[in-house]
mmCIF file of N, CA and C in Angstrom:
data_model
loop_
_atom_site.group_PDB
_atom_site.id
_atom_site.type_symbol
_atom_site.label_atom_id
_atom_site.label_comp_id
_atom_site.label_asym_id
_atom_site.label_seq_id
_atom_site.Cartn_x
_atom_site.Cartn_y
_atom_site.Cartn_z
ATOM 1 N N MET L 16 180.244 87.649 151.291
ATOM 2 C CA MET L 16 180.062 86.386 150.996
ATOM 3 C C MET L 16 181.320 85.500 151.526
ATOM 4 N N GLY L 17 182.044 86.392 152.267
ATOM 5 C CA GLY L 17 183.468 85.283 152.745
ATOM 6 C C GLY L 17 183.073 84.194 153.739
ATOM 7 N N HIS L 18 182.072 84.055 154.021
ATOM 8 C CA HIS L 18 181.973 83.124 154.830
ATOM 9 C C HIS L 18 181.694 81.634 153.956
ATOM 10 N N LEU L 19 181.388 82.000 152.691
ATOM 11 C CA LEU L 19 181.105 80.584 151.854
ATOM 12 C C LEU L 19 182.728 80.360 151.498
ATOM 13 N N ALA L 20 183.481 80.704 151.400
ATOM 14 C CA ALA L 20 184.810 80.592 151.020
ATOM 15 C C ALA L 20 185.745 79.907 152.271
ATOM 16 N N ARG L 21 185.140 79.171 153.282
ATOM 17 C CA ARG L 21 185.662 78.482 154.152
ATOM 18 C C ARG L 21 185.860 77.106 153.903
ATOM 19 N N GLY L 22 187.085 76.601 154.302
ATOM 20 C CA GLY L 22 186.820 74.922 154.307
ATOM 21 C C GLY L 22 186.457 73.914 153.248
ATOM 22 N N HIS L 23 185.725 73.117 153.778
ATOM 23 C CA HIS L 23 185.024 72.416 152.784
ATOM 24 C C HIS L 23 184.062 72.936 152.028
ATOM 25 N N ARG L 24 183.387 74.156 152.526
ATOM 26 C CA ARG L 24 182.287 74.923 151.905
ATOM 27 C C ARG L 24 182.999 75.571 150.495
ATOM 28 N N GLU L 25 184.205 75.848 150.693
ATOM 29 C CA GLU L 25 184.806 76.313 149.207
ATOM 30 C C GLU L 25 184.721 75.111 148.349
ATOM 31 N N SER L 26 185.126 74.168 148.379
ATOM 32 C CA SER L 26 185.157 73.342 147.507
ATOM 33 C C SER L 26 183.911 72.627 147.135
ATOM 34 N N ARG L 27 182.854 72.805 147.637
ATOM 35 C CA ARG L 27 181.464 72.528 147.303
ATOM 36 C C ARG L 27 180.913 73.747 146.576
ATOM 37 N N ALA L 28 181.276 74.743 147.010
ATOM 38 C CA ALA L 28 180.651 75.895 146.008
ATOM 39 C C ALA L 28 181.543 76.076 144.723
ATOM 40 N N GLY L 29 183.229 75.857 145.013
ATOM 41 C CA GLY L 29 183.772 76.028 143.594
ATOM 42 C C GLY L 29 183.580 75.121 142.704
ATOM 43 N N HIS L 30 183.067 73.723 142.651
ATOM 44 C CA HIS L 30 182.872 73.055 141.642
ATOM 45 C C HIS L 30 181.971 72.114 142.410
ATOM 46 N N ALA L 31 181.312 71.513 141.154
ATOM 47 C CA ALA L 31 180.090 70.606 141.853
ATOM 48 C C ALA L 31 180.463 69.231 140.960
ATOM 49 N N GLY L 32 181.658 68.826 140.356
ATOM 50 C CA GLY L 32 182.100 67.655 139.910
ATOM 51 C C GLY L 32 181.581 67.436 138.592
ATOM 52 N N ASP L 33 181.939 66.343 138.068
ATOM 53 C CA ASP L 33 181.499 65.903 136.543
ATOM 54 C C ASP L 33 179.984 65.499 136.863
ATOM 55 N N ARG L 34 179.258 66.252 135.888
ATOM 56 C CA ARG L 34 177.779 66.186 135.715
ATOM 57 C C ARG L 34 177.493 65.097 134.527
ATOM 58 N N GLY L 35 178.393 64.835 133.745
ATOM 59 C CA GLY L 35 178.105 63.998 132.728
ATOM 60 C C GLY L 35 177.953 64.902 131.380
ATOM 61 N N HIS L 36 177.727 65.899 131.566
ATOM 62 C CA HIS L 36 177.430 66.878 130.329
ATOM 63 C C HIS L 36 178.173 68.098 130.323
ATOM 64 N N GLY L 37 179.516 67.977 130.731
ATOM 65 C CA GLY L 37 180.795 68.880 130.406
ATOM 66 C C GLY L 37 180.394 70.393 131.208
ATOM 67 N N GLU L 38 179.367 70.417 132.102
ATOM 68 C CA GLU L 38 179.235 71.773 132.851
ATOM 69 C C GLU L 38 179.538 71.564 134.096
ATOM 70 N N ALA L 39 180.421 72.703 134.770
ATOM 71 C CA ALA L 39 180.873 72.849 136.172
ATOM 72 C C ALA L 39 180.287 73.932 136.588
ATOM 73 N N VAL L 40 179.747 74.232 138.013
ATOM 74 C CA VAL L 40 179.179 75.258 138.668
ATOM 75 C C VAL L 40 180.631 75.990 139.258
ATOM 76 N N THR L 41 180.699 77.088 138.862
ATOM 77 C CA THR L 41 181.781 77.706 139.509
ATOM 78 C C THR L 41 181.352 78.683 140.678
ATOM 79 N N ARG L 42 182.280 79.137 141.270
ATOM 80 C CA ARG L 42 181.893 80.145 142.534
ATOM 81 C C ARG L 42 181.437 81.439 142.146
ATOM 82 N N VAL L 43 181.816 81.929 140.766
ATOM 83 C CA VAL L 43 181.257 83.082 140.427
ATOM 84 C C VAL L 43 179.824 82.804 139.820
ATOM 85 N N ASP L 44 179.560 81.555 139.000
ATOM 86 C CA ASP L 44 178.032 81.177 138.670
ATOM 87 C C ASP L 44 177.007 81.177 140.119
ATOM 88 N N LEU L 45 177.748 80.479 141.005
ATOM 89 C CA LEU L 45 176.999 80.536 142.293
ATOM 90 C C LEU L 45 176.726 81.756 142.855
ATOM 91 N N ALA L 46 177.747 82.704 143.098
ATOM 92 C CA ALA L 46 177.610 83.927 143.595
ATOM 93 C C ALA L 46 176.465 84.793 142.714
ATOM 94 N N ARG L 47 176.667 84.679 141.506
ATOM 95 C CA ARG L 47 175.716 85.408 140.691
ATOM 96 C C ARG L 47 174.440 84.852 140.938
ATOM 97 N N ALA L 48 174.016 83.651 141.030
ATOM 98 C CA ALA L 48 172.798 83.259 141.151
ATOM 99 C C ALA L 48 172.090 83.271 142.590
ATOM 100 N N LEU L 49 173.176 83.247 143.397
ATOM 101 C CA LEU L 49 172.496 83.713 144.783
ATOM 102 C C LEU L 49 172.050 85.378 144.873
ATOM 103 N N GLY L 50 172.975 85.979 144.294
ATOM 104 C CA GLY L 50 172.850 87.591 144.123
ATOM 105 C C GLY L 50 171.011 87.779 143.649
ATOM 106 N N ALA L 51 170.724 86.733 142.745
ATOM 107 C CA ALA L 51 169.499 87.124 142.150
ATOM 108 C C ALA L 51 168.513 86.767 143.007
ATOM 109 N N LEU L 52 168.637 86.100 144.048
ATOM 110 C CA LEU L 52 167.498 85.708 144.986
ATOM 111 C C LEU L 52 167.127 87.000 145.873
ATOM 112 N N THR L 53 165.636 86.658 146.444
ATOM 113 C CA THR L 53 165.437 87.640 147.807
ATOM 114 C C THR L 53 166.496 87.781 148.701
ATOM 115 N N ALA L 54 166.473 88.638 149.524
ATOM 116 C CA ALA L 54 167.478 88.603 150.793
ATOM 117 C C ALA L 54 167.162 87.402 151.607
ATOM 118 N N LYS L 55 165.627 87.274 151.907
ATOM 119 C CA LYS L 55 165.187 86.128 152.641
ATOM 120 C C LYS L 55 165.565 84.775 152.115
ATOM 121 N N GLN L 56 165.250 84.687 150.769
ATOM 122 C CA GLN L 56 165.582 83.270 150.006
ATOM 123 C C GLN L 56 167.192 83.107 150.328
ATOM 124 N N ARG L 57 168.067 84.158 150.035
ATOM 125 C CA ARG L 57 169.509 83.870 150.053
ATOM 126 C C ARG L 57 169.638 83.413 151.418
ATOM 127 N N ALA L 58 169.303 84.188 152.522
ATOM 128 C CA ALA L 58 169.559 83.836 153.992
ATOM 129 C C ALA L 58 169.181 82.275 154.238
ATOM 130 N N VAL L 59 167.897 82.032 153.928
ATOM 131 C CA VAL L 59 167.543 80.599 154.023
ATOM 132 C C VAL L 59 168.719 79.510 153.432
ATOM 133 N N VAL L 60 168.930 79.666 152.229
ATOM 134 C CA VAL L 60 169.844 78.942 151.563
ATOM 135 C C VAL L 60 171.143 78.811 151.843
ATOM 136 N N VAL L 61 171.709 80.120 152.456
ATOM 137 C CA VAL L 61 172.953 80.103 153.320
ATOM 138 C C VAL L 61 173.033 79.248 154.087
ATOM 139 N N LEU L 62 171.996 79.603 155.140
ATOM 140 C CA LEU L 62 172.137 79.054 156.552
ATOM 141 C C LEU L 62 171.801 77.432 156.497
ATOM 142 N N ARG L 63 170.712 77.023 155.398
ATOM 143 C CA ARG L 63 170.606 75.695 155.526
ATOM 144 C C ARG L 63 171.531 74.731 154.621
ATOM 145 N N HIS L 64 171.991 75.297 153.558
ATOM 146 C CA HIS L 64 172.973 74.732 152.605
ATOM 147 C C HIS L 64 174.392 74.877 153.060
ATOM 148 N N PHE L 65 174.774 75.687 153.251
ATOM 149 C CA PHE L 65 176.178 76.315 153.397
ATOM 150 C C PHE L 65 176.743 76.077 154.892
ATOM 151 N N GLU L 66 175.873 76.446 155.786
ATOM 152 C CA GLU L 66 176.273 76.497 157.368
ATOM 153 C C GLU L 66 175.318 75.199 157.807
ATOM 154 N N ASP L 67 174.767 74.430 157.115
ATOM 155 C CA ASP L 67 174.333 73.053 157.620
ATOM 156 C C ASP L 67 173.400 73.327 158.674
ATOM 157 N N LEU L 68 172.661 74.127 158.869
ATOM 158 C CA LEU L 68 171.433 74.247 159.848
ATOM 159 C C LEU L 68 170.319 73.643 159.559
ATOM 160 N N SER L 69 169.372 73.248 160.863
ATOM 161 C CA SER L 69 168.351 72.618 160.562
ATOM 162 C C SER L 69 167.129 73.674 160.226
ATOM 163 N N GLU L 70 166.050 73.176 159.765
ATOM 164 C CA GLU L 70 165.099 74.293 159.444
ATOM 165 C C GLU L 70 164.610 74.895 160.468
ATOM 166 N N ARG L 71 164.420 74.286 161.557
ATOM 167 C CA ARG L 71 164.139 74.920 162.790
ATOM 168 C C ARG L 71 165.056 75.867 163.285
ATOM 169 N N GLU L 72 166.363 75.622 163.292
ATOM 170 C CA GLU L 72 167.211 76.444 163.545
ATOM 171 C C GLU L 72 167.347 77.723 162.485
ATOM 172 N N VAL L 73 167.168 77.587 161.401
ATOM 173 C CA VAL L 73 167.364 78.731 160.330
ATOM 174 C C VAL L 73 165.815 79.667 160.869
ATOM 175 N N ALA L 74 164.887 79.211 160.874
ATOM 176 C CA ALA L 74 163.578 79.543 161.337
ATOM 177 C C ALA L 74 163.823 80.577 162.510
ATOM 178 N N THR L 75 164.505 80.109 163.484
ATOM 179 C CA THR L 75 164.688 80.758 164.994
ATOM 180 C C THR L 75 165.631 81.902 164.656
ATOM 181 N N ILE L 76 166.830 81.625 163.678
ATOM 182 C CA ILE L 76 167.825 82.923 163.567
ATOM 183 C C ILE L 76 166.925 83.858 162.549
ATOM 184 N N LEU L 77 166.125 83.584 161.961
ATOM 185 C CA LEU L 77 165.342 84.759 160.867
ATOM 186 C C LEU L 77 164.390 85.040 161.555
ATOM 187 N N GLY L 78 163.857 84.332 162.734
ATOM 188 C CA GLY L 78 162.649 84.916 163.143
ATOM 189 C C GLY L 78 161.215 84.725 162.395
ATOM 190 N N ILE L 79 161.233 83.774 161.540
ATOM 191 C CA ILE L 79 160.292 83.076 160.728
ATOM 192 C C ILE L 79 159.854 81.913 161.148
ATOM 193 N N SER L 80 158.664 81.248 160.662
ATOM 194 C CA SER L 80 158.167 79.898 160.864
ATOM 195 C C SER L 80 158.982 78.806 159.926
ATOM 196 N N VAL L 81 158.839 77.538 160.842
ATOM 197 C CA VAL L 81 159.460 76.417 159.823
ATOM 198 C C VAL L 81 158.992 76.351 158.363
ATOM 199 N N GLY L 82 157.411 76.756 158.301
ATOM 200 C CA GLY L 82 156.887 76.614 156.952
ATOM 201 C C GLY L 82 157.518 77.672 156.275
ATOM 202 N N THR L 83 157.648 79.020 156.762
ATOM 203 C CA THR L 83 158.183 79.805 155.689
ATOM 204 C C THR L 83 159.630 79.489 155.465
ATOM 205 N N VAL L 84 160.410 78.895 155.981
ATOM 206 C CA VAL L 84 161.695 78.288 155.770
ATOM 207 C C VAL L 84 161.613 77.349 154.651
ATOM 208 N N LYS L 85 160.539 76.511 154.666
ATOM 209 C CA LYS L 85 160.792 75.524 153.599
ATOM 210 C C LYS L 85 160.327 76.252 152.261
ATOM 211 N N SER L 86 159.225 77.220 152.331
ATOM 212 C CA SER L 86 158.741 77.607 151.425
ATOM 213 C C SER L 86 159.775 78.274 150.573
ATOM 214 N N GLN L 87 160.459 79.380 151.408
ATOM 215 C CA GLN L 87 161.594 79.973 150.717
ATOM 216 C C GLN L 87 162.513 79.216 150.241
ATOM 217 N N ASN L 88 163.144 78.055 150.835
ATOM 218 C CA ASN L 88 164.128 77.324 150.363
ATOM 219 C C ASN L 88 163.355 76.687 149.109
ATOM 220 N N HIS L 89 162.443 76.125 148.948
ATOM 221 C CA HIS L 89 161.691 75.854 147.611
ATOM 222 C C HIS L 89 162.054 76.591 146.546
ATOM 223 N N ALA L 90 161.530 77.837 146.797
ATOM 224 C CA ALA L 90 161.527 78.701 145.975
ATOM 225 C C ALA L 90 162.655 79.213 145.416
ATOM 226 N N ALA L 91 163.592 79.410 146.375
ATOM 227 C CA ALA L 91 165.194 79.839 146.146
ATOM 228 C C ALA L 91 165.908 78.658 145.151
ATOM 229 N N LEU L 92 165.718 77.429 145.403
ATOM 230 C CA LEU L 92 166.505 76.163 144.824
ATOM 231 C C LEU L 92 165.818 76.249 143.376
ATOM 232 N N SER L 93 164.386 76.433 143.158
ATOM 233 C CA SER L 93 163.981 76.504 141.807
ATOM 234 C C SER L 93 164.314 77.743 140.980
ATOM 235 N N SER L 94 164.670 78.753 141.713
ATOM 236 C CA SER L 94 165.277 79.792 141.058
ATOM 237 C C SER L 94 166.731 79.519 140.653
ATOM 238 N N LEU L 95 167.579 79.261 141.620
ATOM 239 C CA LEU L 95 168.907 78.445 141.366
ATOM 240 C C LEU L 95 169.001 77.686 140.238
ATOM 241 N N ARG L 96 167.920 76.636 140.092
ATOM 242 C CA ARG L 96 168.320 75.802 139.141
ATOM 243 C C ARG L 96 167.939 76.127 137.640
ATOM 244 N N GLN L 97 167.235 77.143 137.639
ATOM 245 C CA GLN L 97 166.680 78.104 136.381
ATOM 246 C C GLN L 97 167.901 79.099 135.934
ATOM 247 N N ILE L 98 168.635 79.575 137.063
ATOM 248 C CA ILE L 98 169.615 80.537 136.857
ATOM 249 C C ILE L 98 170.896 80.037 136.389
ATOM 250 N N VAL L 99 171.243 78.668 136.961
ATOM 251 C CA VAL L 99 172.375 78.013 136.763
ATOM 252 C C VAL L 99 171.930 76.339 136.447
ATOM 253 N N PRO L 100 171.671 76.350 135.240
ATOM 254 C CA PRO L 100 171.026 75.012 134.731
ATOM 255 C C PRO L 100 172.050 73.554 135.244
ATOM 256 N N ALA L 101 173.323 74.151 135.407
ATOM 257 C CA ALA L 101 174.298 72.975 135.920
ATOM 258 C C ALA L 101 174.169 72.668 137.275
ATOM 259 N N LEU L 102 173.281 73.396 138.128
ATOM 260 C CA LEU L 102 172.800 72.619 139.649
ATOM 261 C C LEU L 102 171.748 71.741 139.178
ATOM 262 N N THR L 103 171.328 71.381 138.199
ATOM 263 C CA THR L 103 170.529 70.249 138.045
ATOM 264 C C THR L 103 171.080 69.225 137.072
ATOM 265 N N GLY L 104 171.108 68.003 137.838
ATOM 266 C CA GLY L 104 171.783 66.656 136.963
ATOM 267 C C GLY L 104 170.966 66.599 135.544
ATOM 268 N N SER L 105 171.513 65.752 134.820
ATOM 269 C CA SER L 105 170.808 65.358 133.691
ATOM 270 C C SER L 105 169.461 64.561 133.767
ATOM 271 N N ASP L 106 169.228 64.093 134.845
ATOM 272 C CA ASP L 106 167.819 63.320 135.373
ATOM 273 C C ASP L 106 167.022 64.399 135.717
ATOM 274 N N GLY L 107 167.402 65.748 136.097
ATOM 275 C CA GLY L 107 166.554 66.569 136.433
ATOM 276 C C GLY L 107 166.773 66.736 138.381
ATOM 277 N N SER L 108 167.492 65.856 138.808
ATOM 278 C CA SER L 108 167.495 66.297 140.130
ATOM 279 C C SER L 108 168.784 67.050 140.561
ATOM 280 N N ALA L 109 168.941 67.266 141.824
ATOM 281 C CA ALA L 109 170.017 68.174 142.248
ATOM 282 C C ALA L 109 171.186 67.554 141.723
ATOM 283 N N ALA L 110 172.374 68.148 141.465
ATOM 284 C CA ALA L 110 173.628 67.764 141.064
ATOM 285 C C ALA L 110 174.455 67.724 141.897
ATOM 286 N N GLU L 111 175.066 66.582 142.170
ATOM 287 C CA GLU L 111 176.129 66.036 143.127
ATOM 288 C C GLU L 111 176.919 67.171 143.933
ATOM 289 N N GLY L 112 176.899 67.524 144.909
ATOM 290 C CA GLY L 112 177.712 68.565 145.492
ATOM 291 C C GLY L 112 177.044 69.878 145.711
ATOM 292 N N THR L 113 175.928 70.052 145.099
ATOM 293 C CA THR L 113 175.060 71.237 145.323
ATOM 294 C C THR L 113 173.998 71.371 145.999
ATOM 295 N N PRO L 114 173.871 72.678 146.479
ATOM 296 C CA PRO L 114 172.561 72.821 147.618
ATOM 297 C C PRO L 114 171.420 71.929 147.207
ATOM 298 N N ARG L 115 170.795 71.388 148.068
ATOM 299 C CA ARG L 115 169.580 70.587 147.817
ATOM 300 C C ARG L 115 168.299 71.203 148.614
#
């Protein structure tokens, strides 16, 4: 996971800012949550949200369809929000600074 600790990505993964309910997502929380995903879900999340690639680029790199990227991303983000509730803001939306 060394590629997650570069430049602005480190600050995004390192803390998610004030959520209004006193919780912050730490790198440890995020690493633990990512580790709970399937390999394909983890690859999609990292490429989409940490490397800022398009769905098409992710699909090409992983050799899967854009539809599979979308479904894997959706499932992964749902799992991440369950594993680390602080990833979800108080209104149920993705918290500021977290993968969407």
